[in-house]
Each structure stands twice: as C-alpha cells, then as structure tokens.
PDB file of C-alpha atoms in Angstrom:
ATOM      1  CA  MET A   1      -0.143  -0.025   0.075  1.00 77.00           C
ATOM      2  CA  ILE A   2       1.372   3.150  -1.126  1.00 85.00           C
ATOM      3  CA  GLY A   3       1.322   6.235   1.452  1.00 85.00           C
ATOM      4  CA  PRO A   4       3.328   8.750   3.237  1.00 88.00           C
ATOM      5  CA  SER A   5       5.621   5.847   4.945  1.00 87.00           C
ATOM      6  CA  SER A   6       6.667   4.465   1.568  1.00 90.00           C
ATOM      7  CA  ASP A   7      10.267   4.787   1.053  1.00 94.00           C
ATOM      8  CA  ALA A   8      12.074   5.293  -2.440  1.00 96.00           C
ATOM      9  CA  ALA A   9      12.373   1.857  -3.105  1.00 95.00           C
ATOM     10  CA  GLY A  10       8.817   0.804  -2.444  1.00 95.00           C
ATOM     11  CA  LEU A  11       7.497   3.518  -4.536  1.00 96.00           C
ATOM     12  CA  ILE A  12      10.026   2.644  -7.347  1.00 95.00           C
ATOM     13  CA  ALA A  13       8.979  -0.910  -7.056  1.00 95.00           C
ATOM     14  CA  HIS A  14       5.182   0.257  -7.308  1.00 95.00           C
ATOM     15  CA  LEU A  15       5.982   2.201 -10.397  1.00 95.00           C
ATOM     16  CA  GLU A  16       7.315  -1.110 -12.006  1.00 93.00           C
ATOM     17  CA  THR A  17       4.081  -2.470 -11.507  1.00 93.00           C
ATOM     18  CA  LEU A  18       2.377   0.333 -13.716  1.00 93.00           C
ATOM     19  CA  ARG A  19       4.774  -0.251 -16.623  1.00 91.00           C
ATOM     20  CA  SER A  20       3.430  -0.325 -19.922  1.00 89.00           C
ATOM     21  CA  GLU A  21       5.528  -0.862 -23.149  1.00 85.00           C
ATOM     22  CA  GLU A  22       2.869   0.561 -25.426  1.00 84.00           C
ATOM     23  CA  ASN A  23       2.775   3.939 -23.500  1.00 86.00           C
ATOM     24  CA  VAL A  24       6.754   4.196 -23.950  1.00 86.00           C
ATOM     25  CA  ALA A  25       6.581   3.713 -27.717  1.00 84.00           C
ATOM     26  CA  ALA A  26       3.833   6.476 -27.767  1.00 85.00           C
ATOM     27  CA  MET A  27       6.199   8.895 -25.599  1.00 83.00           C
ATOM     28  CA  ALA A  28       8.901   8.687 -27.698  1.00 81.00           C
ATOM     29  CA  ARG A  29       6.582  10.176 -30.407  1.00 81.00           C
ATOM     30  CA  PHE A  30       6.287  13.132 -28.469  1.00 79.00           C
ATOM     31  CA  GLY A  31      10.050  13.632 -28.173  1.00 79.00           C
ATOM     32  CA  ILE A  32       9.917  12.168 -24.272  1.00 80.00           C
ATOM     33  CA  VAL A  33      13.271  10.574 -23.712  1.00 75.00           C
ATOM     34  CA  THR A  34      12.339   6.931 -23.100  1.00 73.00           C
ATOM     35  CA  GLY A  35      15.759   5.159 -22.295  1.00 78.00           C
ATOM     36  CA  ARG A  36      14.564   4.600 -18.728  1.00 85.00           C
ATOM     37  CA  ALA A  37      10.756   5.006 -18.955  1.00 90.00           C
ATOM     38  CA  LEU A  38       8.291   2.924 -17.689  1.00 92.00           C
ATOM     39  CA  GLY A  39       5.350   4.211 -19.773  1.00 91.00           C
ATOM     40  CA  ILE A  40       3.240   5.549 -17.073  1.00 94.00           C
ATOM     41  CA  SER A  41       1.130   8.778 -17.812  1.00 92.00           C
ATOM     42  CA  ASN A  42       1.718  12.058 -15.663  1.00 92.00           C
ATOM     43  CA  PRO A  43      -1.972  11.803 -14.251  1.00 94.00           C
ATOM     44  CA  ASP A  44      -1.234   8.253 -12.903  1.00 95.00           C
ATOM     45  CA  ILE A  45       2.191   9.659 -11.597  1.00 96.00           C
ATOM     46  CA  ARG A  46       0.491  12.388  -9.717  1.00 96.00           C
ATOM     47  CA  ALA A  47      -2.058  10.069  -8.404  1.00 96.00           C
ATOM     48  CA  VAL A  48       0.818   8.248  -6.641  1.00 96.00           C
ATOM     49  CA  ALA A  49       2.500  11.492  -5.528  1.00 97.00           C
ATOM     50  CA  ARG A  50      -0.803  12.557  -3.743  1.00 96.00           C
ATOM     51  CA  LEU A  51      -0.717   9.368  -1.989  1.00 95.00           C
ATOM     52  CA  ALA A  52       3.047   9.449  -1.022  1.00 96.00           C
ATOM     53  CA  LYS A  53       2.905  12.977   0.114  1.00 96.00           C
ATOM     54  CA  LYS A  54       5.886  15.422   0.258  1.00 96.00           C
ATOM     55  CA  ASP A  55       9.153  13.863   1.474  1.00 96.00           C
ATOM     56  CA  HIS A  56      12.124  15.847   0.443  1.00 97.00           C
ATOM     57  CA  VAL A  57      14.709  13.455   1.603  1.00 97.00           C
ATOM     58  CA  ARG A  58      12.982  10.749  -0.332  1.00 97.00           C
ATOM     59  CA  ALA A  59      12.577  12.880  -3.431  1.00 97.00           C
ATOM     60  CA  MET A  60      16.543  13.261  -3.870  1.00 97.00           C
ATOM     61  CA  GLN A  61      16.721   9.459  -3.508  1.00 97.00           C
ATOM     62  CA  LEU A  62      13.909   9.073  -6.070  1.00 97.00           C
ATOM     63  CA  TRP A  63      15.702  11.340  -8.553  1.00 97.00           C
ATOM     64  CA  ARG A  64      19.175   9.496  -8.265  1.00 95.00           C
ATOM     65  CA  SER A  65      17.174   6.282  -9.668  1.00 93.00           C
ATOM     66  CA  ASP A  66      17.727   7.924 -13.123  1.00 89.00           C
ATOM     67  CA  ILE A  67      13.906   6.199 -14.232  1.00 94.00           C
ATOM     68  CA  ARG A  68      11.671   8.832 -16.010  1.00 94.00           C
ATOM     69  CA  GLU A  69       8.881   8.123 -13.735  1.00 95.00           C
ATOM     70  CA  ALA A  70      10.694   8.074 -10.420  1.00 97.00           C
ATOM     71  CA  ARG A  71      12.181  11.745 -11.417  1.00 97.00           C
ATOM     72  CA  LEU A  72       8.800  12.848 -12.287  1.00 97.00           C
ATOM     73  CA  LEU A  73       7.928  11.476  -8.660  1.00 97.00           C
ATOM     74  CA  ALA A  74      10.599  13.233  -6.988  1.00 98.00           C
ATOM     75  CA  LEU A  75       9.734  16.674  -8.531  1.00 98.00           C
ATOM     76  CA  TYR A  76       6.094  16.136  -7.467  1.00 97.00           C
ATOM     77  CA  THR A  77       6.956  15.102  -3.942  1.00 97.00           C
ATOM     78  CA  ALA A  78       9.798  17.486  -3.304  1.00 98.00           C
ATOM     79  CA  GLU A  79       9.248  20.329  -0.652  1.00 97.00           C
ATOM     80  CA  PRO A  80       9.729  23.805  -2.305  1.00 97.00           C
ATOM     81  CA  LYS A  81      10.629  25.359   0.979  1.00 96.00           C
ATOM     82  CA  ARG A  82      13.382  22.933   1.372  1.00 97.00           C
ATOM     83  CA  LEU A  83      14.759  22.952  -2.037  1.00 98.00           C
ATOM     84  CA  THR A  84      18.138  24.625  -2.277  1.00 97.00           C
ATOM     85  CA  MET A  85      19.892  26.307  -5.196  1.00 97.00           C
ATOM     86  CA  GLU A  86      22.564  23.374  -4.880  1.00 97.00           C
ATOM     87  CA  GLU A  87      19.914  20.881  -5.058  1.00 97.00           C
ATOM     88  CA  ALA A  88      18.394  22.375  -8.338  1.00 98.00           C
ATOM     89  CA  ARG A  89      21.478  22.808 -10.040  1.00 98.00           C
ATOM     90  CA  ASN A  90      22.316  19.457  -9.572  1.00 97.00           C
ATOM     91  CA  TRP A  91      19.085  18.295 -11.054  1.00 97.00           C
ATOM     92  CA  ALA A  92      19.618  20.502 -13.961  1.00 98.00           C
ATOM     93  CA  ASN A  93      22.811  18.737 -14.777  1.00 97.00           C
ATOM     94  CA  ASP A  94      20.733  15.665 -15.323  1.00 96.00           C
ATOM     95  CA  PHE A  95      18.083  17.327 -17.443  1.00 96.00           C
ATOM     96  CA  ASP A  96      17.619  15.539 -20.893  1.00 92.00           C
ATOM     97  CA  SER A  97      13.648  15.925 -21.756  1.00 92.00           C
ATOM     98  CA  TRP A  98      11.560  18.916 -22.346  1.00 94.00           C
ATOM     99  CA  GLU A  99       9.033  17.184 -20.017  1.00 93.00           C
ATOM    100  CA  ILE A 100      11.231  16.789 -16.947  1.00 95.00           C
ATOM    101  CA  VAL A 101      12.731  20.480 -17.483  1.00 97.00           C
ATOM    102  CA  ASP A 102       8.843  21.621 -17.397  1.00 96.00           C
ATOM    103  CA  CYS A 103       7.911  19.807 -14.216  1.00 97.00           C
ATOM    104  CA  ALA A 104      10.930  21.015 -12.708  1.00 98.00           C
ATOM    105  CA  ALA A 105      10.559  24.561 -13.410  1.00 98.00           C
ATOM    106  CA  ASP A 106       7.190  24.578 -11.848  1.00 97.00           C
ATOM    107  CA  LEU A 107       8.869  23.347  -8.790  1.00 98.00           C
ATOM    108  CA  PHE A 108      11.705  25.900  -9.101  1.00 98.00           C
ATOM    109  CA  VAL A 109       9.092  28.744  -9.260  1.00 98.00           C
ATOM    110  CA  GLU A 110       7.413  27.677  -6.253  1.00 97.00           C
ATOM    111  CA  ALA A 111      10.663  27.343  -4.255  1.00 97.00           C
ATOM    112  CA  ARG A 112      11.138  30.884  -5.448  1.00 97.00           C
ATOM    113  CA  LEU A 113      14.460  30.199  -6.926  1.00 98.00           C
ATOM    114  CA  ASP A 114      14.798  32.958  -9.114  1.00 96.00           C
ATOM    115  CA  ASP A 115      18.509  33.905  -9.324  1.00 96.00           C
ATOM    116  CA  LEU A 116      18.583  30.452 -11.054  1.00 98.00           C
ATOM    117  CA  VAL A 117      16.861  32.059 -14.329  1.00 98.00           C
ATOM    118  CA  ARG A 118      19.629  34.125 -15.396  1.00 97.00           C
ATOM    119  CA  ASP A 119      22.164  31.482 -14.410  1.00 97.00           C
ATOM    120  CA  PHE A 120      20.359  29.024 -16.425  1.00 98.00           C
ATOM    121  CA  ALA A 121      19.560  31.218 -19.436  1.00 98.00           C
ATOM    122  CA  ASP A 122      23.239  31.909 -19.766  1.00 97.00           C
ATOM    123  CA  ASP A 123      23.868  27.940 -19.771  1.00 98.00           C
ATOM    124  CA  GLU A 124      24.923  26.713 -23.192  1.00 97.00           C
ATOM    125  CA  ARG A 125      23.113  23.311 -22.582  1.00 98.00           C
ATOM    126  CA  GLU A 126      19.830  23.092 -24.261  1.00 97.00           C
ATOM    127  CA  PHE A 127      17.683  21.783 -21.600  1.00 97.00           C
ATOM    128  CA  VAL A 128      19.180  23.830 -18.876  1.00 98.00           C
ATOM    129  CA  ARG A 129      18.548  27.257 -21.018  1.00 98.00           C
ATOM    130  CA  ARG A 130      15.045  25.884 -21.633  1.00 98.00           C
ATOM    131  CA  THR A 131      14.441  25.689 -17.850  1.00 98.00           C
ATOM    132  CA  ALA A 132      15.106  29.505 -17.646  1.00 98.00           C
ATOM    133  CA  PHE A 133      12.324  30.490 -19.818  1.00 98.00           C
ATOM    134  CA  ALA A 134       9.973  27.879 -18.598  1.00 98.00           C
ATOM    135  CA  MET A 135      10.397  29.430 -15.398  1.00 98.00           C
ATOM    136  CA  ILE A 136       9.762  32.706 -16.661  1.00 98.00           C
ATOM    137  CA  SER A 137       6.636  31.447 -18.258  1.00 98.00           C
ATOM    138  CA  GLY A 138       5.630  29.595 -15.051  1.00 98.00           C
ATOM    139  CA  ALA A 139       6.075  32.629 -12.830  1.00 98.00           C
ATOM    140  CA  ALA A 140       4.047  34.853 -15.239  1.00 98.00           C
ATOM    141  CA  VAL A 141       1.202  32.672 -15.184  1.00 97.00           C
ATOM    142  CA  HIS A 142       1.237  31.375 -11.282  1.00 96.00           C
ATOM    143  CA  ARG A 143       2.423  34.273  -9.374  1.00 96.00           C
ATOM    144  CA  LYS A 144      -0.513  36.492  -9.609  1.00 93.00           C
ATOM    145  CA  LYS A 145       0.659  38.742  -6.768  1.00 95.00           C
ATOM    146  CA  GLU A 146       4.120  39.376  -7.969  1.00 96.00           C
ATOM    147  CA  PRO A 147       4.648  43.067  -9.030  1.00 97.00           C
ATOM    148  CA  ASP A 148       4.711  43.474 -12.794  1.00 97.00           C
ATOM    149  CA  ALA A 149       7.930  44.993 -12.647  1.00 97.00           C
ATOM    150  CA  ALA A 150       9.445  41.778 -11.409  1.00 97.00           C
ATOM    151  CA  ILE A 151       7.998  39.692 -14.419  1.00 98.00           C
ATOM    152  CA  LEU A 152       8.946  42.446 -17.160  1.00 98.00           C
ATOM    153  CA  ALA A 153      12.434  42.496 -15.767  1.00 98.00           C
ATOM    154  CA  TRP A 154      12.905  39.231 -17.693  1.00 98.00           C
ATOM    155  CA  LEU A 155      11.863  40.610 -21.302  1.00 98.00           C
ATOM    156  CA  PRO A 156      15.597  41.836 -21.971  1.00 98.00           C
ATOM    157  CA  LEU A 157      16.627  38.006 -21.411  1.00 98.00           C
ATOM    158  CA  ILE A 158      14.099  36.788 -23.899  1.00 98.00           C
ATOM    159  CA  GLU A 159      15.414  39.205 -26.480  1.00 98.00           C
ATOM    160  CA  VAL A 160      19.172  38.370 -25.683  1.00 98.00           C
ATOM    161  CA  HIS A 161      18.332  34.643 -26.477  1.00 98.00           C
ATOM    162  CA  SER A 162      15.663  35.065 -28.964  1.00 98.00           C
ATOM    163  CA  GLY A 163      18.370  33.785 -31.582  1.00 98.00           C
ATOM    164  CA  ASP A 164      18.839  30.474 -30.293  1.00 98.00           C
ATOM    165  CA  PRO A 165      17.748  28.138 -32.993  1.00 98.00           C
ATOM    166  CA  ARG A 166      17.345  25.094 -30.939  1.00 98.00           C
ATOM    167  CA  ASN A 167      13.955  23.533 -30.992  1.00 96.00           C
ATOM    168  CA  PHE A 168      13.473  23.258 -27.125  1.00 96.00           C
ATOM    169  CA  VAL A 169      14.895  26.766 -26.417  1.00 98.00           C
ATOM    170  CA  ARG A 170      13.208  28.684 -29.112  1.00 98.00           C
ATOM    171  CA  LYS A 171       9.676  27.313 -27.771  1.00 98.00           C
ATOM    172  CA  ALA A 172      10.278  27.937 -24.377  1.00 98.00           C
ATOM    173  CA  VAL A 173      11.476  31.459 -25.252  1.00 98.00           C
ATOM    174  CA  ASN A 174       8.359  32.077 -27.271  1.00 98.00           C
ATOM    175  CA  TRP A 175       6.397  30.739 -24.649  1.00 98.00           C
ATOM    176  CA  ALA A 176       7.752  32.799 -22.004  1.00 98.00           C
ATOM    177  CA  LEU A 177       7.237  35.768 -24.219  1.00 98.00           C
ATOM    178  CA  ARG A 178       3.476  34.944 -24.826  1.00 98.00           C
ATOM    179  CA  SER A 179       2.718  34.213 -21.064  1.00 98.00           C
ATOM    180  CA  ILE A 180       4.127  37.632 -19.912  1.00 98.00           C
ATOM    181  CA  GLY A 181       1.999  39.171 -22.658  1.00 98.00           C
ATOM    182  CA  LYS A 182      -1.105  37.238 -21.536  1.00 97.00           C
ATOM    183  CA  ARG A 183      -0.597  38.228 -17.964  1.00 97.00           C
ATOM    184  CA  ASN A 184      -2.628  41.481 -17.785  1.00 96.00           C
ATOM    185  CA  LEU A 185      -2.793  44.860 -19.459  1.00 94.00           C
ATOM    186  CA  ALA A 186       0.279  46.257 -17.928  1.00 95.00           C
ATOM    187  CA  CYS A 187       2.467  43.600 -19.020  1.00 97.00           C
ATOM    188  CA  HIS A 188       0.572  42.943 -22.379  1.00 97.00           C
ATOM    189  CA  ALA A 189       1.925  46.313 -24.175  1.00 96.00           C
ATOM    190  CA  PRO A 190       5.755  45.656 -23.401  1.00 98.00           C
ATOM    191  CA  ALA A 191       5.451  42.094 -24.505  1.00 98.00           C
ATOM    192  CA  LEU A 192       3.806  42.796 -27.677  1.00 97.00           C
ATOM    193  CA  ALA A 193       6.233  45.654 -28.325  1.00 98.00           C
ATOM    194  CA  LEU A 194       9.174  43.246 -27.912  1.00 98.00           C
ATOM    195  CA  ALA A 195       7.260  40.545 -30.210  1.00 98.00           C
ATOM    196  CA  THR A 196       6.907  42.986 -32.883  1.00 98.00           C
ATOM    197  CA  THR A 197      10.479  44.078 -32.763  1.00 98.00           C
ATOM    198  CA  LEU A 198      11.511  40.309 -33.036  1.00 98.00           C
ATOM    199  CA  ALA A 199       9.031  39.907 -35.691  1.00 98.00           C
ATOM    200  CA  GLU A 200      11.118  42.324 -38.041  1.00 98.00           C
ATOM    201  CA  SER A 201      14.269  40.690 -36.974  1.00 98.00           C
ATOM    202  CA  SER A 202      16.727  39.698 -39.685  1.00 98.00           C
ATOM    203  CA  ASP A 203      17.462  36.624 -37.534  1.00 98.00           C
ATOM    204  CA  LYS A 204      14.926  33.654 -38.801  1.00 98.00           C
ATOM    205  CA  THR A 205      14.523  32.337 -35.241  1.00 98.00           C
ATOM    206  CA  ALA A 206      13.829  35.711 -33.568  1.00 98.00           C
ATOM    207  CA  ARG A 207      11.644  36.521 -36.268  1.00 98.00           C
ATOM    208  CA  TRP A 208       9.702  33.167 -35.905  1.00 98.00           C
ATOM    209  CA  ILE A 209       9.356  33.808 -32.183  1.00 98.00           C
ATOM    210  CA  GLY A 210       8.050  37.395 -32.505  1.00 98.00           C
ATOM    211  CA  LYS A 211       5.483  36.752 -35.411  1.00 98.00           C
ATOM    212  CA  ASP A 212       4.039  33.635 -33.322  1.00 98.00           C
ATOM    213  CA  ALA A 213       3.888  35.725 -30.143  1.00 98.00           C
ATOM    214  CA  VAL A 214       2.387  38.673 -32.091  1.00 97.00           C
ATOM    215  CA  ARG A 215      -0.283  36.438 -33.631  1.00 96.00           C
ATOM    216  CA  GLU A 216      -1.414  35.419 -30.196  1.00 96.00           C
ATOM    217  CA  LEU A 217      -1.060  38.694 -28.300  1.00 96.00           C
ATOM    218  CA  ALA A 218      -2.854  40.784 -30.970  1.00 95.00           C
ATOM    219  CA  GLY A 219      -5.580  38.416 -31.271  1.00 90.00           C
ATOM    220  CA  GLU A 220      -9.047  40.009 -30.435  1.00 89.00           C
ATOM    221  CA  LYS A 221      -9.913  37.263 -27.823  1.00 90.00           C
ATOM    222  CA  LEU A 222      -7.238  37.702 -25.705  1.00 92.00           C
ATOM    223  CA  LEU A 223      -7.507  41.778 -25.958  1.00 88.00           C
ATOM    224  CA  ALA A 224     -11.218  41.241 -25.047  1.00 89.00           C
ATOM    225  CA  ARG A 225     -10.143  38.926 -22.065  1.00 90.00           C
ATOM    226  CA  LEU A 226      -7.608  41.468 -20.860  1.00 90.00           C
ATOM    227  CA  LYS A 227      -9.766  44.558 -20.999  1.00 82.00           C
TER     228      LYS A 227
END
C-alpha cells in the first residue's frame, strides 16, 4: 500500500507494476526521452504522488534512480521550501527531456529560486537554458501577486536569447514571451512591443518567435479578456 511512509525503493517497485511498453512507444513520438521510462502517464504519477505525500529526502533518492517516472515523482513530492539552489543545479545537470524540465521549472518557481533564471539562461546546454524560460513562463502565469515589474524585468533576457535556433529553447523563449503578454494589460503592451520588434528581426529564429507571439498577443479574444 502506497502512503506517506513509503520509501523510495517501495515507490519505485510500485511504479514498476504500472509499466506499459505500449505507452513508452507513444511517448517517444512526443519527444520524451524513454531510455529509462516505464510508460506511466503523468496523471497516474500524480496520483501516486498524492498518496505518497511530500518527503524531501525521499525525493532526492527517487531522483538518483535515473528512471523517468521516479524523477517525475521526485519533482511532485519534493518540498519547495526545502529545495536549495545547489539541489536544483544538481538536478539541472541531469536534464535531458523537455517534459522533466517543464515539471522542474514549476517546482523551482514555487521554491522561488529566481536567481537561477539568469544563470540557466546563460548556460549553453539546451535543456538547462530551456529551464530558464519555462520558469519565466511559470512565474508569469502562477504568481498572481508578484509585482509586474519583476516579471517584465525578464523581457531583456528573452530578447538576448531569441536567436537560439534549438527547438526546445526557441519554443520556451516564445512560450515565456507569450505568457508575459497574457498576464494582464500592464504586461501586455511591453511584451507585444518586443514581439513586434522580434518579428522584424533579420534573424530567422527571432523572427519566428516574434511573429508567433504577435499572432496570439494581438488576437481579439485575448485583448477582450485582458480589458
């Protein structure tokens, strides 16, 4: 029986019973790294996390297993208030999948490890850089009470890295820009202005990021919602 007293080994053994080779094949088609995957859906992993409850030390042990599902379970059951910068950096060294990155970014935002954003953006590794912009997007969406100035302060970072053509970076940069623009009216105008500038860039990647963001941020439905 899974519960708060379950240890890492017990949780991994339980995950093994949920293995689905069919799902592993399907995940690969979505660009999910499946070398150490059991093929368990995210909702099912979250269900296990709800039963297991938060346990920071156990989360660290789960991460070290190198199993996709155990690592996601680690991210879902880590304690944000106990997560340190060093622990987050160590995890980032293992990032090799957009899925893991995006889940980790949510945790890092909840843990308020904002100093990592600039450091991760400056990191040349594709998935570490993606983490920075996934964090920006998450903060823009979830931190309702955060001063808008703190969110807008990340726009220059978006501009600086708008020329990175790597798929998982450019999509995250675009995602961050759109998330800021959709936050509220105060954030919309500066984000749309940057998107418009990028849309006219001579750089192919920056131009794509800008045009795609303009398409959404200038949409009538969004403008009506923000007003």
